[in-house]
Every structure is written in structure tokens, then in C-alpha cells.
Coordinates of C-alpha atoms (C1' of nucleotides) in Angstrom, one line a residue:
Chain A
M1 CA 80.4 54.1 48.2
E2 CA 76.7 53.9 47.4
K3 CA 77.3 56.9 45.2
M4 CA 79.7 55.0 42.9
I5 CA 77.2 52.2 42.6
Y6 CA 74.5 54.7 41.4
E7 CA 76.9 56.1 39.1
M8 CA 77.9 52.8 37.5
H9 CA 74.3 51.8 37.4
A10 CA 73.3 55.0 35.5
G11 CA 76.3 54.4 33.2
I12 CA 74.9 51.0 32.2
C13 CA 71.3 52.4 31.8
T14 CA 72.5 55.1 29.7
I15 CA 72.3 52.5 26.9
F16 CA 68.4 52.7 27.1
S17 CA 68.3 56.4 26.8
N18 CA 68.7 56.5 23.0
P19 CA 66.1 55.3 20.5
K20 CA 68.8 54.0 18.1
R21 CA 70.3 51.9 20.9
L22 CA 67.0 50.5 21.8
E23 CA 66.4 49.5 18.1
I24 CA 69.8 47.8 18.2
I25 CA 68.8 45.9 21.3
D26 CA 65.5 45.0 19.7
L27 CA 67.2 43.7 16.5
L28 CA 69.7 41.6 18.5
R29 CA 67.1 39.8 20.7
D30 CA 66.9 36.7 18.7
G31 CA 70.6 36.5 18.2
E32 CA 73.7 38.2 17.1
K33 CA 74.0 40.2 13.8
S34 CA 77.0 41.7 12.0
V35 CA 77.4 45.5 11.7
N36 CA 76.4 45.2 8.1
E37 CA 73.2 43.4 8.9
L38 CA 72.3 45.9 11.4
S39 CA 73.2 48.7 9.1
S40 CA 71.0 47.5 6.4
L41 CA 68.1 47.2 8.7
M42 CA 68.5 50.4 10.5
D43 CA 68.4 53.7 8.5
I44 CA 71.5 55.2 10.2
P45 CA 74.9 56.0 8.9
Q46 CA 77.4 53.2 9.4
A47 CA 79.7 55.5 11.4
N48 CA 77.1 56.3 13.8
L49 CA 75.9 52.8 14.1
S50 CA 79.6 51.8 15.0
Q51 CA 79.7 54.5 17.7
H52 CA 76.6 53.3 19.4
L53 CA 77.8 49.7 19.2
S54 CA 81.1 50.6 20.6
L55 CA 79.5 52.5 23.5
M56 CA 77.3 49.5 24.2
R57 CA 80.2 47.2 24.1
Q58 CA 82.3 49.4 26.5
R59 CA 79.3 49.3 28.9
G60 CA 79.3 45.5 28.8
I61 CA 75.8 45.3 27.2
L62 CA 77.1 43.9 24.0
E63 CA 79.9 41.4 23.0
T64 CA 81.6 40.9 19.9
R65 CA 83.0 38.1 17.8
R66 CA 84.8 38.4 14.6
E67 CA 84.2 36.0 11.7
G68 CA 86.5 36.9 8.8
V69 CA 85.8 40.3 7.8
N70 CA 82.5 40.5 9.7
I71 CA 82.0 41.4 13.3
Y72 CA 79.1 40.0 15.1
Y73 CA 77.5 41.7 17.9
G74 CA 75.3 40.1 20.4
I75 CA 73.7 40.8 23.8
A76 CA 75.9 39.9 26.6
N77 CA 73.4 39.4 29.3
P78 CA 69.8 38.3 28.6
K79 CA 68.7 40.3 31.7
V80 CA 69.1 43.3 29.4
I81 CA 66.4 42.2 27.2
K82 CA 64.2 41.6 30.2
A83 CA 64.7 45.1 31.4
F84 CA 64.1 46.5 27.9
E85 CA 60.8 44.5 27.7
I86 CA 59.7 45.6 31.2
M87 CA 60.2 49.3 30.3
R88 CA 58.3 48.8 27.1
E89 CA 55.5 47.4 29.1
V90 CA 55.5 50.5 31.3
L91 CA 55.4 52.5 28.2
L92 CA 52.4 50.7 26.6
E93 CA 50.5 50.7 29.9
Q94 CA 50.8 54.4 30.0
L95 CA 49.7 54.8 26.4
S96 CA 46.5 52.7 27.0
K97 CA 45.9 54.6 30.3
H98 CA 46.0 57.9 28.3
E99 CA 43.9 56.5 25.6
K100 CA 41.2 55.4 28.0
M101 CA 41.3 59.0 29.4
F102 CA 40.9 60.4 26.1
K103 CA 37.7 58.2 25.4
K104 CA 36.4 59.1 28.7
I105 CA 36.6 62.8 28.0
K106 CA 35.3 62.5 24.4
S107 CA 32.2 60.6 25.7
A108 CA 31.5 63.0 28.4
Chain B
M1 CA 55.7 54.4 13.6
E2 CA 58.1 51.9 15.2
K3 CA 60.4 55.0 15.4
M4 CA 58.0 56.9 17.6
I5 CA 57.8 53.9 19.9
Y6 CA 61.5 53.8 20.3
E7 CA 61.7 57.5 20.9
M8 CA 59.0 57.3 23.7
H9 CA 60.7 54.2 25.1
A10 CA 63.9 56.0 25.2
G11 CA 62.2 59.0 26.7
I12 CA 61.0 56.9 29.6
C13 CA 64.3 55.2 30.2
T14 CA 66.1 58.4 30.4
I15 CA 65.0 58.3 34.0
F16 CA 67.6 55.6 34.5
S17 CA 70.4 57.6 33.1
N18 CA 71.2 59.8 36.1
P19 CA 72.6 58.7 39.4
K20 CA 70.4 61.0 41.5
R21 CA 67.3 59.7 39.8
L22 CA 68.2 56.1 40.5
E23 CA 68.8 57.0 44.2
I24 CA 65.2 58.6 44.2
I25 CA 63.9 55.4 42.9
D26 CA 65.8 53.4 45.4
L27 CA 64.4 55.7 48.2
L28 CA 60.9 55.3 47.0
R29 CA 60.8 51.6 46.6
D30 CA 59.2 50.9 49.9
G31 CA 56.8 53.6 49.7
E32 CA 56.2 57.3 49.1
K33 CA 58.1 60.1 50.6
S34 CA 57.8 63.9 50.8
V35 CA 60.1 66.1 49.0
N36 CA 61.5 67.1 52.4
E37 CA 62.1 63.6 53.3
L38 CA 63.8 62.8 50.3
S39 CA 65.9 66.1 50.5
S40 CA 67.1 65.2 54.0
L41 CA 68.2 61.8 52.8
M42 CA 69.9 62.9 49.7
D43 CA 72.7 65.4 49.7
I44 CA 71.4 67.4 46.9
P45 CA 70.0 71.0 46.6
Q46 CA 66.2 71.1 47.1
A47 CA 65.7 72.9 43.7
N48 CA 67.7 70.3 41.7
L49 CA 65.8 67.5 43.6
S50 CA 62.4 69.2 42.6
Q51 CA 63.8 69.2 39.0
H52 CA 64.4 65.7 39.0
L53 CA 61.0 64.8 40.6
S54 CA 59.4 66.9 38.1
L55 CA 61.0 65.2 35.2
M56 CA 60.2 61.8 36.5
R57 CA 56.6 62.8 37.0
Q58 CA 56.3 64.2 33.6
R59 CA 57.6 60.8 32.2
G60 CA 54.9 59.0 34.2
I61 CA 57.4 57.3 36.5
L62 CA 56.4 59.1 39.7
E63 CA 52.9 60.2 40.8
T64 CA 52.2 62.9 43.6
R65 CA 49.7 63.3 46.3
R66 CA 49.5 66.6 48.3
E67 CA 48.9 66.4 52.0
G68 CA 48.7 69.8 53.5
V69 CA 51.9 71.5 52.8
N70 CA 53.8 68.4 51.8
I71 CA 53.9 66.7 48.5
Y72 CA 54.4 62.9 48.6
Y73 CA 56.0 61.3 45.6
G74 CA 55.6 57.6 44.9
I75 CA 56.5 55.2 42.1
A76 CA 53.8 54.9 39.6
N77 CA 54.2 51.5 38.3
P78 CA 55.9 48.7 40.2
K79 CA 57.5 47.5 37.0
V80 CA 59.9 50.3 37.1
I81 CA 61.4 49.1 40.3
K82 CA 61.8 45.6 38.6
A83 CA 63.6 47.0 35.7
F84 CA 65.8 49.0 38.2
E85 CA 66.6 45.7 40.1
I86 CA 67.3 43.9 36.9
M87 CA 69.8 46.4 35.6
R88 CA 71.5 46.6 39.1
E89 CA 71.9 42.8 38.8
V90 CA 73.6 43.2 35.4
L91 CA 75.9 45.6 37.0
L92 CA 76.8 43.5 39.9
E93 CA 77.3 40.5 37.5
Q94 CA 79.7 42.5 35.6
L95 CA 81.6 43.7 38.7
S96 CA 82.0 40.1 40.0
K97 CA 83.1 38.9 36.6
H98 CA 85.9 41.7 36.5
E99 CA 86.8 40.8 40.0
K100 CA 87.3 37.1 39.1
M101 CA 89.5 38.2 36.0
F102 CA 91.7 40.3 38.3
K103 CA 92.1 37.4 40.6
K104 CA 93.1 35.1 37.7
I105 CA 95.5 37.7 36.4
K106 CA 97.1 38.2 39.8
S107 CA 97.5 34.3 40.5
A108 CA 99.0 33.7 37.0
Chain C
dT1 C1' 47.4 90.1 56.7
dT2 C1' 52.2 88.6 57.5
dA3 C1' 55.4 85.1 58.5
dT4 C1' 57.0 80.5 57.8
dT5 C1' 57.7 76.3 55.7
dA6 C1' 57.4 73.3 51.6
dT7 C1' 57.9 72.9 47.0
dA8 C1' 58.3 74.5 42.0
dT9 C1' 60.0 77.3 38.2
dG10 C1' 62.9 80.2 35.1
dC11 C1' 67.4 81.4 33.3
dG12 C1' 72.0 80.9 32.2
dA13 C1' 76.5 78.4 32.6
dA14 C1' 78.8 74.2 32.4
dT15 C1' 79.1 69.7 30.8
dA16 C1' 77.7 65.6 28.2
dA17 C1' 75.5 63.3 24.3
dT18 C1' 74.7 62.9 19.5
dC19 C1' 75.5 63.4 14.8
dT20 C1' 78.2 64.2 10.3
dA21 C1' 82.2 64.0 7.5
dA22 C1' 86.4 62.6 6.8
dT23 C1' 89.7 59.1 7.4
dA24 C1' 91.9 54.9 9.4
dT25 C1' 92.4 50.0 10.1
dA26 C1' 91.6 45.0 9.3
dT27 C1' 90.6 41.2 6.4
dT28 C1' 90.3 38.9 2.3
dA29 C1' 90.6 38.1 -2.7
dA30 C1' 92.9 38.8 -6.9
Chain D
dT1 C1' 101.1 44.0 -3.4
dT2 C1' 96.7 46.2 -4.7
dA3 C1' 91.8 46.5 -4.5
dA4 C1' 87.5 45.9 -2.2
dT5 C1' 84.7 45.4 1.6
dA6 C1' 83.6 45.8 6.6
dT7 C1' 84.3 48.2 10.6
dA8 C1' 86.2 51.7 13.7
dT9 C1' 88.0 56.2 15.1
dT10 C1' 88.7 61.0 15.2
dA11 C1' 87.4 65.9 15.3
dG12 C1' 84.2 69.4 15.2
dA13 C1' 79.5 71.3 15.2
dT14 C1' 75.0 70.9 17.4
dT15 C1' 71.8 69.9 20.6
dA16 C1' 70.4 68.1 25.2
dT17 C1' 71.2 67.5 30.3
dT18 C1' 72.4 69.0 34.5
dC19 C1' 73.2 72.2 37.9
dG20 C1' 73.3 76.5 40.7
dC21 C1' 71.1 80.5 42.0
dA22 C1' 67.4 83.5 42.3
dT23 C1' 62.7 83.7 42.7
dA24 C1' 57.8 82.2 42.5
dT25 C1' 53.9 79.8 44.4
dA26 C1' 51.1 77.3 47.8
dA27 C1' 49.6 76.2 52.4
dT28 C1' 49.1 77.0 57.0
dA29 C1' 49.8 79.4 61.4
dA30 C1' 50.1 83.4 64.1

DNA sequence: TTATTATATGCGAATAATCTAATATATTAA
DNA sequence: TTAATATATTAGATTATTCGCATATAATAA
């Protein structure tokens, strides 16, 4: 039973394990964008972008809205942005810790 | 430059993309544990557990302390627990949303 | 030193994630 | 209906993760 929860939890978090998908989340932070808008901001083939978006939608991280010929993707739950930010903070803290260590070593 | 940040960010978040590793984080929430303790709580071969621990350590998520023959693993940054919790909330909200939908459909 | 316990590592097989290229579908305009 | 634009899907090749098994190392006790 608990095992299933961990599996679903991991399934959702898979979203964070790819740089392109993190970029998508970052680009959608301040509101929805169409595939086209994302595509023009992202240096990635359109098909590949669609694949990532589709995965993120399946996992319930993104939601879509059609407007004519465009499809707008938005972040389904703001908590996802929060988790994204927290993990980025973890990364930045790691980097600055390493930087301090290098300086210490250099000045020794 | 930004691309590198996304890659490192994804590298750290990889930690969340596997159910065993999530279980490890969950087990270490309230403090460090030795590999042996984890192993006896976890239904996973010892070698495989060590592999996960080693990966999480490399990524800076866990830190270790040796005490005699035992090695204690602990969570290096409490923010990791926070991110873990937030994503679990996202999951639970999804599940209850789906549950509500099922009930609606059944009663229709 | 040898035996024992705790932990880590290396390697290969199995599986999963990712990308590319081609093609399909859906909407709108002409 | 046809053409054009936006988006999605499929299949296959490539690469990365995960795991099991065997073995290695490290600390301690006898």
C-alpha cells in the first residue's frame, strides 16, 4: 500500500528529472503559454516539446486549454512551482558551499 | 549558462524519481540511520540500497558519518524534506480530485 | 592473524527515458 | 474543398537507470 504511494510519488516527480521539463515549468511560472510560444523560446524540436508537454499533462502537472488553433499549457498546481523553487535553492546552496570551499583551498 | 543550471537542477531532482529513494528520504526525515537500519526497514537487497545511498550522497542530498563499523546517513538539507512533502501533497490532491470525480460519475 | 559484520563497488542484463524523423490530426481561412 | 498553421502521435535508435550477483574494502573482535 505504502509502496504504491511511493511509486506514484516518484511518477509525479519524474517531471523534475529532465532539464527541458524544468525549463518548461520555469517558462510557465507566470502563466500559461501556447506550444508555439514555448517552442520559440526553447531550442527544442516541436515534436519533442509536445512529448514532454504530453507527459507532464498525463502526470497532472500541466493542464491545457484550447483557443482556436492554439493549445495553451499552464501549471495545474502552484505547489509544483514551490517544489521547483525549493530544489533550485538546494542546488544554489550547494554551489555556493562548493565555491566557498574552493576559495578556502586556494587561499591556504 | 541557464542550460547548465537546468541540467544540475534536474540532476538533483533525479533523486525523487525513484520509489526506493523516496522511501529512504521518508525514513531519514526524523534523523539519520545506519545502512543496516535502513536495510532492515526496507525490503531491498543491501547492495542496491548502497547504490541508491551512494547516488544520493554524490548529488549532495545525503551526508554520512562513520561510527565504528556503521555508517550513518542523514539528509543534508531540510529543504529536501520540504520539497518531498510538497510533491506528496500534490499527489494526494490529485488522488482526492480523482476520487471526487469517480463519485460524481457513479451518482450520475 | 583470522573471522565476522557492515558497507561499497564493478559488471552485465533488463528496463525505461529520450530523441529524431516521419506522419497524423485539428482548426481555420481562402 | 483545399491550403496553411498548430499540435500530437508513432516507431525506431540511442542512451541512461536500475537491478542482481559476485566480490571488495573497512572496522572490530577473538
